[in-house]
mmCIF file of C-alpha atoms in Angstrom:
data_model
loop_
_atom_site.group_PDB
_atom_site.id
_atom_site.type_symbol
_atom_site.label_atom_id
_atom_site.label_comp_id
_atom_site.label_asym_id
_atom_site.label_seq_id
_atom_site.Cartn_x
_atom_site.Cartn_y
_atom_site.Cartn_z
ATOM 1 C CA MET G 21 0.023 -0.001 -0.081
ATOM 2 C CA ALA G 22 1.403 3.375 -0.951
ATOM 3 C CA ALA G 23 2.039 5.592 2.004
ATOM 4 C CA LEU G 24 0.074 8.871 1.823
ATOM 5 C CA PHE G 25 -0.721 11.532 4.281
ATOM 6 C CA LEU G 26 -3.872 13.695 3.781
ATOM 7 C CA ILE G 27 -4.419 17.386 4.496
ATOM 8 C CA LEU G 28 -7.883 18.969 4.237
ATOM 9 C CA SER G 29 -7.546 22.781 4.139
ATOM 10 C CA SER G 30 -10.543 24.840 5.208
ATOM 11 C CA LEU G 31 -11.461 27.710 2.839
ATOM 12 C CA PHE G 32 -13.271 30.755 4.247
ATOM 13 C CA GLY G 33 -16.631 31.835 2.843
ATOM 14 C CA SER G 34 -20.218 31.246 3.308
ATOM 15 C CA ALA G 35 -19.775 27.478 2.906
ATOM 16 C CA ALA G 36 -16.684 25.639 4.202
ATOM 17 C CA ALA G 37 -14.929 23.392 1.707
ATOM 18 C CA THR G 38 -11.877 21.106 1.898
ATOM 19 C CA ALA G 39 -9.155 20.382 -0.606
ATOM 20 C CA VAL G 40 -5.898 18.051 -0.780
ATOM 21 C CA ASN G 41 -2.709 20.035 -0.183
ATOM 22 C CA ASN G 42 0.519 18.670 -1.678
ATOM 23 C CA SER G 43 2.629 20.016 1.032
ATOM 24 C CA CYS G 44 3.098 18.687 4.612
ATOM 25 C CA GLY G 45 6.187 20.145 6.058
ATOM 26 C CA SER G 46 9.562 18.392 5.162
ATOM 27 C CA TRP G 47 7.933 15.178 4.000
ATOM 28 C CA ASP G 48 7.807 14.592 0.304
ATOM 29 C CA ALA G 49 4.453 15.771 -1.072
ATOM 30 C CA PRO G 50 3.404 12.368 -2.779
ATOM 31 C CA LEU G 51 3.931 10.617 0.474
ATOM 32 C CA VAL G 52 3.047 13.264 3.217
ATOM 33 C CA LEU G 53 -0.437 14.647 3.490
ATOM 34 C CA CYS G 54 -2.157 15.680 6.696
ATOM 35 C CA ILE G 55 -5.576 16.322 8.099
ATOM 36 C CA ASN G 56 -6.211 19.945 8.736
ATOM 37 C CA LYS G 57 -7.983 20.783 12.187
ATOM 38 C CA TYR G 58 -9.139 17.135 12.567
ATOM 39 C CA ALA G 59 -11.463 17.592 9.688
ATOM 40 C CA SER G 60 -13.664 19.445 12.216
ATOM 41 C CA VAL G 61 -15.804 21.083 9.613
ATOM 42 C CA LEU G 62 -17.069 19.145 6.634
ATOM 43 C CA PRO G 63 -18.961 20.782 3.680
ATOM 44 C CA GLY G 64 -22.524 20.150 2.618
ATOM 45 C CA HIS G 65 -24.614 17.163 3.346
ATOM 46 C CA PHE G 66 -22.028 14.572 4.543
ATOM 47 C CA SER G 67 -22.882 11.253 6.019
ATOM 48 C CA ARG G 68 -21.163 8.212 7.598
ATOM 49 C CA ALA G 69 -23.183 5.011 7.423
ATOM 50 C CA VAL G 70 -23.908 3.177 10.681
ATOM 51 C CA SER G 71 -23.986 -0.659 10.451
ATOM 52 C CA THR G 72 -25.371 -3.142 12.949
ATOM 53 C CA ASP G 73 -23.271 -5.891 11.265
ATOM 54 C CA PRO G 74 -20.100 -6.661 13.316
ATOM 55 C CA SER G 75 -18.385 -7.963 10.289
ATOM 56 C CA ILE G 76 -18.564 -4.585 8.588
ATOM 57 C CA THR G 77 -16.116 -1.850 9.796
ATOM 58 C CA ASP G 78 -17.332 1.731 9.041
ATOM 59 C CA SER G 79 -14.398 4.033 9.121
ATOM 60 C CA PHE G 80 -13.729 7.605 8.888
ATOM 61 C CA HIS G 81 -12.605 7.216 5.318
ATOM 62 C CA THR G 82 -16.025 5.763 4.419
ATOM 63 C CA THR G 83 -17.772 9.037 5.207
ATOM 64 C CA VAL G 84 -19.434 10.413 2.097
ATOM 65 C CA VAL G 85 -18.846 14.139 1.430
ATOM 66 C CA PRO G 86 -20.316 14.948 -2.078
ATOM 67 C CA ASP G 87 -19.201 18.645 -1.908
ATOM 68 C CA ASP G 88 -15.590 17.637 -1.483
ATOM 69 C CA ALA G 89 -14.334 15.401 -4.315
ATOM 70 C CA THR G 90 -10.905 15.110 -2.668
ATOM 71 C CA PHE G 91 -12.280 13.548 0.573
ATOM 72 C CA ALA G 92 -12.415 10.167 -0.965
ATOM 73 C CA SER G 93 -8.577 9.996 -1.298
ATOM 74 C CA ILE G 94 -8.478 9.387 2.350
ATOM 75 C CA HIS G 95 -9.459 5.852 1.615
ATOM 76 C CA ASN G 96 -6.191 5.119 -0.161
ATOM 77 C CA ALA G 97 -4.052 6.692 2.539
ATOM 78 C CA THR G 98 -1.770 4.590 4.826
ATOM 79 C CA PHE G 99 -0.903 7.317 7.456
ATOM 80 C CA LEU G 100 -3.177 10.097 8.522
ATOM 81 C CA VAL G 101 -1.585 12.924 10.507
ATOM 82 C CA PHE G 102 -3.813 14.904 12.918
ATOM 83 C CA ASP G 103 -1.142 16.837 14.948
ATOM 84 C CA PHE G 104 1.674 17.749 12.607
ATOM 85 C CA ALA G 105 4.104 18.950 15.381
ATOM 86 C CA ARG G 106 4.037 15.712 17.237
ATOM 87 C CA ALA G 107 3.555 13.434 14.300
ATOM 88 C CA LYS G 108 7.127 14.330 13.218
ATOM 89 C CA GLY G 109 8.562 12.511 16.200
ATOM 90 C CA ILE G 110 6.148 9.466 15.647
ATOM 91 C CA LEU G 111 6.611 8.835 12.000
ATOM 92 C CA GLY G 112 10.285 10.117 11.381
ATOM 93 C CA ALA G 113 11.387 11.014 7.915
ATOM 94 C CA HIS G 114 10.480 7.856 5.985
ATOM 95 C CA PRO G 115 7.447 5.857 7.605
ATOM 96 C CA SER G 116 6.557 2.536 5.840
ATOM 97 C CA PHE G 117 3.844 -0.046 6.155
ATOM 98 C CA ASN G 118 4.106 -3.572 4.771
ATOM 99 C CA ILE G 119 1.983 -6.726 5.039
ATOM 100 C CA MET G 120 4.829 -9.199 5.908
ATOM 101 C CA PHE G 121 2.875 -12.440 6.136
ATOM 102 C CA HIS G 122 -0.435 -13.919 5.040
ATOM 103 C CA THR G 123 -1.514 -16.760 7.348
ATOM 104 C CA ALA G 124 -4.584 -19.060 7.743
ATOM 105 C CA PRO G 125 -7.769 -16.927 7.980
ATOM 106 C CA VAL G 126 -8.129 -17.203 11.704
ATOM 107 C CA PRO G 127 -7.910 -14.496 14.393
ATOM 108 C CA GLN G 128 -4.344 -13.685 15.595
ATOM 109 C CA GLU G 129 -3.624 -12.142 18.877
ATOM 110 C CA ALA G 130 -1.060 -11.578 21.664
ATOM 111 C CA PRO G 131 2.027 -10.448 19.720
ATOM 112 C CA VAL G 132 4.986 -10.384 21.923
ATOM 113 C CA TYR G 133 8.640 -9.672 21.377
ATOM 114 C CA VAL G 134 11.554 -11.565 23.083
ATOM 115 C CA PRO G 135 14.618 -9.289 22.502
ATOM 116 C CA GLU G 136 17.113 -11.767 23.604
ATOM 117 C CA LEU G 137 16.104 -14.187 20.864
ATOM 118 C CA GLN G 138 14.977 -11.473 18.468
ATOM 119 C CA ARG G 139 11.744 -13.219 17.857
ATOM 120 C CA LEU G 140 8.189 -12.257 17.789
ATOM 121 C CA TYR G 141 5.521 -14.714 19.063
ATOM 122 C CA VAL G 142 1.996 -14.584 17.744
ATOM 123 C CA THR G 143 -0.867 -16.761 18.857
ATOM 124 C CA GLN G 144 -3.728 -18.060 16.616
ATOM 125 C CA VAL G 145 -7.231 -18.262 18.222
ATOM 126 C CA SER G 146 -9.756 -20.818 17.026
ATOM 127 C CA THR G 147 -11.931 -23.651 18.370
ATOM 128 C CA GLY G 148 -9.170 -26.182 17.300
ATOM 129 C CA LEU G 149 -5.650 -26.662 18.423
ATOM 130 C CA VAL G 150 -3.526 -24.243 16.644
ATOM 131 C CA LYS G 151 0.175 -23.691 16.644
ATOM 132 C CA GLN G 152 2.000 -20.461 17.665
ATOM 133 C CA ILE G 153 3.694 -18.392 15.077
ATOM 134 C CA VAL G 154 7.394 -17.397 15.555
ATOM 135 C CA ILE G 155 8.856 -14.628 13.499
ATOM 136 C CA ASP G 156 12.629 -14.191 13.346
ATOM 137 C CA VAL G 157 13.223 -10.416 12.943
ATOM 138 C CA SER G 158 17.016 -10.665 13.159
ATOM 139 C CA VAL G 159 17.079 -11.578 9.428
ATOM 140 C CA SER G 160 15.995 -9.494 6.340
ATOM 141 C CA PRO G 161 13.392 -10.154 5.259
ATOM 142 C CA PRO G 162 11.976 -11.676 8.558
ATOM 143 C CA THR G 163 11.119 -15.324 8.442
ATOM 144 C CA MET G 164 8.054 -17.274 9.968
ATOM 145 C CA GLU G 165 7.692 -20.746 11.338
ATOM 146 C CA TYR G 166 5.235 -22.525 13.685
ATOM 147 C CA MET G 167 5.716 -24.180 16.994
ATOM 148 C CA THR G 168 3.708 -25.722 19.695
ATOM 149 C CA GLY G 169 4.156 -25.069 23.423
ATOM 150 C CA ASP G 170 4.503 -27.914 25.906
ATOM 151 C CA PRO G 171 1.780 -28.269 26.881
ATOM 152 C CA PRO G 172 -0.058 -26.455 24.084
ATOM 153 C CA LEU G 173 -1.612 -22.990 24.876
ATOM 154 C CA TYR G 174 -5.207 -22.629 23.861
ATOM 155 C CA ALA G 175 -6.775 -19.311 22.862
ATOM 156 C CA ALA G 176 -4.146 -17.054 24.207
ATOM 157 C CA THR G 177 -5.205 -13.376 23.563
ATOM 158 C CA GLY G 178 -2.988 -11.262 25.777
ATOM 159 C CA SER G 179 0.742 -11.329 26.388
ATOM 160 C CA VAL G 180 3.688 -9.528 28.126
ATOM 161 C CA TYR G 181 7.346 -10.404 28.321
ATOM 162 C CA HIS G 182 8.703 -10.183 31.842
ATOM 163 C CA ASN G 183 11.890 -11.455 33.474
ATOM 164 C CA GLY G 184 12.692 -14.078 30.861
ATOM 165 C CA LEU G 185 9.174 -15.407 30.524
ATOM 166 C CA VAL G 186 6.088 -14.597 28.406
ATOM 167 C CA TYR G 187 2.946 -14.244 30.504
ATOM 168 C CA TYR G 188 -0.192 -15.179 28.519
ATOM 169 C CA SER G 189 -3.840 -14.517 29.285
ATOM 170 C CA THR G 190 -6.057 -17.248 27.805
ATOM 171 C CA THR G 191 -9.743 -17.121 27.010
ATOM 172 C CA GLY G 192 -10.796 -20.474 25.945
ATOM 173 C CA ARG G 193 -11.863 -23.709 27.543
ATOM 174 C CA ASN G 194 -13.496 -26.724 25.584
ATOM 175 C CA GLY G 195 -14.900 -28.987 28.341
ATOM 176 C CA SER G 196 -15.907 -31.614 25.770
ATOM 177 C CA ASP G 197 -12.453 -32.125 24.324
ATOM 178 C CA PRO G 198 -9.858 -33.818 26.375
ATOM 179 C CA ALA G 199 -6.944 -32.318 24.405
ATOM 180 C CA PHE G 200 -7.745 -29.012 25.971
ATOM 181 C CA VAL G 201 -6.845 -29.335 29.606
ATOM 182 C CA THR G 202 -6.304 -25.573 30.172
ATOM 183 C CA SER G 203 -8.994 -23.184 31.459
ATOM 184 C CA PRO G 204 -9.071 -19.411 31.049
ATOM 185 C CA GLY G 205 -6.440 -17.742 33.100
ATOM 186 C CA ILE G 206 -2.809 -16.723 33.436
ATOM 187 C CA TYR G 207 -0.005 -18.930 32.041
ATOM 188 C CA THR G 208 3.798 -18.493 31.503
ATOM 189 C CA PHE G 209 5.749 -19.557 28.322
ATOM 190 C CA ASP G 210 9.493 -20.059 28.364
ATOM 191 C CA PRO G 211 10.745 -19.164 24.974
ATOM 192 C CA LYS G 212 14.105 -20.967 25.438
ATOM 193 C CA THR G 213 12.373 -24.414 26.311
ATOM 194 C CA ASN G 214 8.864 -23.881 25.015
ATOM 195 C CA LYS G 215 7.512 -25.086 28.248
ATOM 196 C CA THR G 216 4.166 -23.573 29.476
ATOM 197 C CA GLU G 217 3.044 -23.454 33.087
ATOM 198 C CA ALA G 218 -0.392 -22.539 34.671
ATOM 199 C CA LEU G 219 -0.321 -19.798 37.258
ATOM 200 C CA LEU G 220 -4.021 -19.116 37.623
ATOM 201 C CA ASN G 221 -7.055 -21.009 36.183
ATOM 202 C CA ASN G 222 -10.035 -20.393 38.529
ATOM 203 C CA TYR G 223 -11.728 -17.985 40.970
ATOM 204 C CA PHE G 224 -12.441 -20.102 44.036
ATOM 205 C CA GLY G 225 -13.796 -22.927 41.679
ATOM 206 C CA TYR G 226 -15.522 -20.696 39.085
ATOM 207 C CA PHE G 227 -14.003 -20.734 35.539
ATOM 208 C CA PHE G 228 -12.974 -17.216 34.398
ATOM 209 C CA ASN G 229 -15.179 -16.013 31.558
ATOM 210 C CA GLY G 230 -12.081 -15.265 29.406
ATOM 211 C CA ALA G 231 -8.857 -13.586 30.574
ATOM 212 C CA ASP G 232 -8.461 -11.358 27.583
ATOM 213 C CA ASP G 233 -5.416 -9.245 28.264
ATOM 214 C CA LEU G 234 -2.821 -8.580 31.082
ATOM 215 C CA ALA G 235 -0.272 -6.010 32.407
ATOM 216 C CA ILE G 236 2.435 -6.537 34.865
ATOM 217 C CA GLU G 237 3.122 -4.036 37.647
ATOM 218 C CA ARG G 238 6.612 -3.120 38.809
ATOM 219 C CA ASN G 239 6.162 -5.257 41.972
ATOM 220 C CA GLY G 240 5.284 -8.335 39.838
ATOM 221 C CA ASP G 241 1.437 -8.202 40.345
ATOM 222 C CA VAL G 242 -0.431 -9.262 37.124
ATOM 223 C CA TRP G 243 -3.451 -7.215 36.334
ATOM 224 C CA PHE G 244 -5.905 -8.633 33.869
ATOM 225 C CA THR G 245 -9.282 -8.093 32.225
ATOM 226 C CA ASP G 246 -12.037 -10.801 32.108
ATOM 227 C CA ASP G 247 -14.837 -10.533 29.607
ATOM 228 C CA PHE G 248 -17.415 -12.625 27.645
ATOM 229 C CA TYR G 249 -15.573 -12.833 24.328
ATOM 230 C CA SER G 250 -14.572 -16.604 24.713
ATOM 231 C CA TRP G 251 -18.311 -17.546 24.824
ATOM 232 C CA LEU G 252 -18.990 -15.271 21.627
ATOM 233 C CA ASP G 253 -16.022 -16.749 19.922
ATOM 234 C CA LYS G 254 -17.004 -20.277 20.882
ATOM 235 C CA THR G 255 -13.575 -20.994 22.230
ATOM 236 C CA SER G 256 -15.150 -21.705 25.563
ATOM 237 C CA THR G 257 -18.044 -24.002 26.042
ATOM 238 C CA ASP G 258 -18.812 -22.725 29.597
ATOM 239 C CA ARG G 259 -21.254 -19.946 29.701
ATOM 240 C CA PRO G 260 -20.041 -16.970 31.660
ATOM 241 C CA ALA G 261 -20.657 -17.211 35.382
ATOM 242 C CA LEU G 262 -18.812 -14.127 36.634
ATOM 243 C CA PRO G 263 -19.269 -10.482 35.997
ATOM 244 C CA PRO G 264 -16.807 -8.756 33.518
ATOM 245 C CA ALA G 265 -14.088 -7.388 35.753
ATOM 246 C CA ILE G 266 -10.386 -6.197 36.157
ATOM 247 C CA TYR G 267 -8.418 -8.307 38.501
ATOM 248 C CA ARG G 268 -5.042 -8.121 40.313
ATOM 249 C CA PHE G 269 -3.190 -11.405 40.691
ATOM 250 C CA ARG G 270 0.008 -11.917 42.868
ATOM 251 C CA PRO G 271 1.775 -15.072 41.541
ATOM 252 C CA SER G 272 4.009 -15.342 44.715
ATOM 253 C CA THR G 273 0.998 -15.937 46.956
ATOM 254 C CA GLY G 274 -1.598 -16.985 44.418
ATOM 255 C CA ALA G 275 -4.019 -14.337 45.690
ATOM 256 C CA VAL G 276 -6.432 -12.864 43.123
ATOM 257 C CA GLN G 277 -8.638 -9.890 43.954
ATOM 258 C CA VAL G 278 -11.295 -8.051 41.859
ATOM 259 C CA VAL G 279 -10.387 -4.311 41.424
ATOM 260 C CA HIS G 280 -13.090 -2.967 39.169
ATOM 261 C CA THR G 281 -16.401 -4.103 37.729
ATOM 262 C CA GLY G 282 -17.773 -1.034 36.098
ATOM 263 C CA LEU G 283 -16.902 -1.637 32.411
ATOM 264 C CA ARG G 284 -19.114 -3.623 30.217
ATOM 265 C CA GLN G 285 -16.388 -5.587 28.427
ATOM 266 C CA PRO G 286 -12.892 -4.700 29.728
ATOM 267 C CA ASN G 287 -10.362 -5.647 27.133
ATOM 268 C CA GLY G 288 -6.993 -4.174 26.493
ATOM 269 C CA ILE G 289 -4.902 -3.145 29.536
ATOM 270 C CA ARG G 290 -1.528 -1.421 30.013
ATOM 271 C CA PHE G 291 0.393 0.676 32.518
ATOM 272 C CA SER G 292 2.039 4.042 31.704
ATOM 273 C CA PRO G 293 5.789 4.153 31.798
ATOM 274 C CA SER G 294 5.675 5.799 35.270
ATOM 275 C CA GLY G 295 3.306 3.063 36.415
ATOM 276 C CA LYS G 296 0.884 5.792 37.863
ATOM 277 C CA THR G 297 -1.775 5.309 35.222
ATOM 278 C CA LEU G 298 -3.549 2.200 34.149
ATOM 279 C CA TYR G 299 -5.110 2.246 30.700
ATOM 280 C CA VAL G 300 -8.171 -0.112 30.018
ATOM 281 C CA SER G 301 -10.397 -0.335 26.961
ATOM 282 C CA ASP G 302 -14.176 -1.075 27.219
ATOM 283 C CA THR G 303 -15.213 -2.763 24.020
ATOM 284 C CA GLY G 304 -18.827 -3.484 24.929
ATOM 285 C CA ALA G 305 -20.155 -2.054 21.558
ATOM 286 C CA ALA G 306 -19.137 -5.434 20.273
ATOM 287 C CA SER G 307 -21.045 -7.966 22.336
ATOM 288 C CA GLY G 308 -23.719 -10.531 22.147
ATOM 289 C CA PRO G 309 -26.493 -12.409 23.942
ATOM 290 C CA LEU G 310 -25.637 -14.936 26.814
ATOM 291 C CA SER G 311 -29.052 -16.624 26.983
ATOM 292 C CA VAL G 312 -29.124 -18.354 23.587
ATOM 293 C CA PRO G 313 -28.086 -21.937 23.043
ATOM 294 C CA PHE G 314 -24.362 -22.591 22.288
ATOM 295 C CA ASP G 315 -24.865 -23.290 18.542
ATOM 296 C CA GLU G 316 -26.867 -20.027 18.181
ATOM 297 C CA ILE G 317 -24.249 -17.718 19.743
ATOM 298 C CA HIS G 318 -23.543 -14.618 17.615
ATOM 299 C CA TYR G 319 -21.976 -11.300 17.797
ATOM 300 C CA THR G 320 -23.876 -7.995 17.897
ATOM 301 C CA TRP G 321 -22.635 -4.525 17.061
ATOM 302 C CA ASP G 322 -23.952 -1.214 18.399
ATOM 303 C CA SER G 323 -21.878 1.851 17.515
ATOM 304 C CA ARG G 324 -23.603 3.693 20.620
ATOM 305 C CA GLY G 325 -22.239 1.143 23.008
ATOM 306 C CA PRO G 326 -18.788 1.310 24.783
ATOM 307 C CA ARG G 327 -15.888 1.758 22.592
ATOM 308 C CA THR G 328 -13.953 3.744 25.015
ATOM 309 C CA LEU G 329 -10.352 3.953 26.358
ATOM 310 C CA PHE G 330 -10.318 4.668 30.025
ATOM 311 C CA ALA G 331 -7.522 5.969 32.308
ATOM 312 C CA PHE G 332 -7.240 5.111 35.981
ATOM 313 C CA ASP G 333 -5.045 6.626 38.666
ATOM 314 C CA VAL G 334 -2.886 3.941 40.360
ATOM 315 C CA VAL G 335 -2.703 4.568 44.105
ATOM 316 C CA PRO G 336 -1.505 2.598 47.139
ATOM 317 C CA SER G 337 -4.054 0.179 48.532
ATOM 318 C CA ALA G 338 -5.840 1.424 51.585
ATOM 319 C CA THR G 339 -5.690 -2.195 53.082
ATOM 320 C CA ASP G 340 -2.585 -3.684 51.787
ATOM 321 C CA SER G 341 0.713 -1.763 51.763
ATOM 322 C CA ASP G 342 2.271 -4.030 49.200
ATOM 323 C CA ALA G 343 -0.502 -3.631 46.633
ATOM 324 C CA SER G 344 -2.082 -0.853 44.543
ATOM 325 C CA ALA G 345 -5.601 0.137 43.616
ATOM 326 C CA ILE G 346 -7.185 2.138 40.854
ATOM 327 C CA VAL G 347 -9.211 5.139 41.286
ATOM 328 C CA SER G 348 -10.785 8.112 39.219
ATOM 329 C CA GLY G 349 -11.520 6.105 36.050
ATOM 330 C CA ARG G 350 -12.248 8.574 33.291
ATOM 331 C CA PRO G 351 -12.983 8.092 29.601
ATOM 332 C CA ILE G 352 -10.148 9.617 27.413
ATOM 333 C CA TYR G 353 -10.877 8.318 23.900
ATOM 334 C CA LEU G 354 -13.978 7.298 21.987
ATOM 335 C CA SER G 355 -12.729 5.013 19.132
ATOM 336 C CA GLN G 356 -13.244 6.547 15.724
ATOM 337 C CA ASP G 357 -13.290 3.143 14.175
ATOM 338 C CA TRP G 358 -14.696 -0.173 15.677
ATOM 339 C CA VAL G 359 -13.284 -0.538 19.240
ATOM 340 C CA PRO G 360 -9.964 0.026 20.971
ATOM 341 C CA ASP G 361 -8.769 -3.537 21.194
ATOM 342 C CA GLY G 362 -5.053 -4.253 21.799
ATOM 343 C CA ILE G 363 -3.064 -1.586 23.617
ATOM 344 C CA GLN G 364 0.582 -0.726 23.820
ATOM 345 C CA VAL G 365 2.277 2.345 25.499
ATOM 346 C CA ALA G 366 5.373 3.970 23.878
ATOM 347 C CA ARG G 367 8.512 4.870 25.840
ATOM 348 C CA ASN G 368 7.486 8.578 25.732
ATOM 349 C CA GLY G 369 3.980 7.772 27.160
ATOM 350 C CA TYR G 370 1.929 7.971 23.976
ATOM 351 C CA ILE G 371 -0.743 5.288 23.783
ATOM 352 C CA VAL G 372 -1.044 3.071 20.750
ATOM 353 C CA THR G 373 -4.261 1.041 20.219
ATOM 354 C CA ALA G 374 -5.578 -1.311 17.455
ATOM 355 C CA THR G 375 -8.979 0.300 16.369
ATOM 356 C CA GLY G 376 -10.712 -1.478 13.543
ATOM 357 C CA GLN G 377 -9.139 -0.855 10.113
ATOM 358 C CA GLY G 378 -6.020 0.672 11.679
ATOM 359 C CA VAL G 379 -3.978 1.761 14.660
ATOM 360 C CA ASP G 380 -4.313 5.016 16.558
ATOM 361 C CA VAL G 381 -1.651 6.996 18.350
ATOM 362 C CA LEU G 382 -2.869 9.092 21.212
ATOM 363 C CA ASP G 383 -1.088 11.243 23.711
ATOM 364 C CA GLU G 384 -1.511 10.658 27.525
ATOM 365 C CA SER G 385 -4.645 12.616 27.599
ATOM 366 C CA GLY G 386 -6.358 10.746 24.753
ATOM 367 C CA VAL G 387 -5.810 13.265 21.893
ATOM 368 C CA LEU G 388 -5.487 11.530 18.470
ATOM 369 C CA LEU G 389 -2.112 12.449 16.913
ATOM 370 C CA ALA G 390 -1.832 10.074 14.063
ATOM 371 C CA ARG G 391 -3.380 6.973 12.549
ATOM 372 C CA VAL G 392 -1.956 3.985 10.475
ATOM 373 C CA GLN G 393 -4.661 2.530 8.238
ATOM 374 C CA THR G 394 -4.708 -1.107 7.481
ATOM 375 C CA PRO G 395 -6.498 -3.258 4.833
ATOM 376 C CA PHE G 396 -7.523 -5.621 7.515
ATOM 377 C CA ARG G 397 -9.146 -5.364 10.989
ATOM 378 C CA ALA G 398 -6.297 -4.839 13.471
ATOM 379 C CA ALA G 399 -6.633 -6.838 16.577
ATOM 380 C CA SER G 400 -3.363 -6.480 18.496
ATOM 381 C CA ILE G 401 0.046 -4.883 18.360
ATOM 382 C CA ALA G 402 3.528 -5.112 19.687
ATOM 383 C CA PHE G 403 6.749 -3.177 19.478
ATOM 384 C CA ALA G 404 9.760 -5.175 18.298
ATOM 385 C CA GLY G 405 13.121 -5.020 16.444
ATOM 386 C CA GLU G 406 16.089 -2.842 17.068
ATOM 387 C CA GLY G 407 15.381 -0.105 19.542
ATOM 388 C CA LEU G 408 11.740 -1.330 19.663
ATOM 389 C CA ARG G 409 10.995 1.063 16.737
ATOM 390 C CA ASP G 410 9.093 -1.338 14.617
ATOM 391 C CA LEU G 411 5.294 -1.834 15.321
ATOM 392 C CA TRP G 412 3.866 -5.237 14.358
ATOM 393 C CA ILE G 413 0.119 -5.387 13.620
ATOM 394 C CA VAL G 414 -1.764 -8.707 13.670
ATOM 395 C CA GLY G 415 -5.347 -9.456 12.483
ATOM 396 C CA THR G 416 -7.226 -12.305 10.838
ATOM 397 C CA GLY G 417 -4.952 -13.755 8.240
ATOM 398 C CA ASN G 418 -2.468 -10.859 8.219
ATOM 399 C CA ILE G 419 0.677 -9.806 9.993
ATOM 400 C CA ALA G 420 2.067 -6.385 9.069
ATOM 401 C CA ARG G 421 5.002 -4.118 10.113
ATOM 402 C CA VAL G 422 5.208 -0.408 10.476
ATOM 403 C CA ARG G 423 8.640 1.244 10.512
ATOM 404 C CA TRP G 424 8.619 4.718 12.076
ATOM 405 C CA ASN G 425 10.321 6.700 14.822
ATOM 406 C CA LEU G 426 8.036 5.897 17.964
ATOM 407 C CA GLN G 427 9.888 3.657 20.391
ATOM 408 C CA GLY G 428 8.353 1.005 22.563
#
């Protein structure tokens, strides 16, 4: 896909109009075009279709603006710049986007980079036993192979590399198949031996609904989200029995404690570099009924539902001097496209989130700075490579790489 940046320049008069500008700072005009003032004024009778079909992603570039013939060129852009001054530090002089691998048409999640091995691990999520993908980024072009953990991981959707181990959150459990002995929870994977180990697989006898994503605090506590998506994906045959929640788990003692139950479908989760803020996405706009029989399970989509990134203040626990709590949860970003799924936080504090047909880059307060548009629905992301300056994007059947200047 050719890299383009789009600028919409407002013209003064009785009716506002927009036009493509060929100049965007020091970038070459064919490659660098920017959005002027967030396209806050569109001319004439514009419209953006609203779908109730979860398989259809309506995007900003699908907006119909009959009075601006240039607006349609947004559809062909790869990079959209909303804040020119800060985007220079994000994109660098020569940003690029390439689809590196086409894979089986199944959802792909939990990309995680192991710097000592220069390998990126990606999981595939389906109702069958699937292998993990291993990408060697030390060679050019990168190579891809498949491997299976011992014992195999099933439906892992979240990941963090910490102290030589990959920590996975898993969402699936198939009670009718003896091959799947794992339950939703927290597992470790040793990339040097391929050994996996269960750290947490129940809440006082209850199965977790589906541990979707996790983040590790500086003291080693594992914070994770638990939502209903394993039931909707049919990777779990156990109907949800617990409320959607955010949990804190201490591996050294085995203690797990609920810390928040106010989000409809808590999903992506990450700490800020300082550890003083916890970002969690609520993706409840993509949901589904729980009361139907298993063979009738289906997704529903309501653009009016939660599609929001929240920021929580991390404070000392009032009852446990060794633990943290979260307070002052506040919405900071309403996804412009689909829902904010996978989250990463850059070294400078910028938030990067997979949102439908692309990836959004936000500042710490949730202001949109730039967007990478993708020809597939992006599910999850990971920084990798030299200096952690490459961003890998995974989605159903596709694995892509962005080369820019933002450092993980």
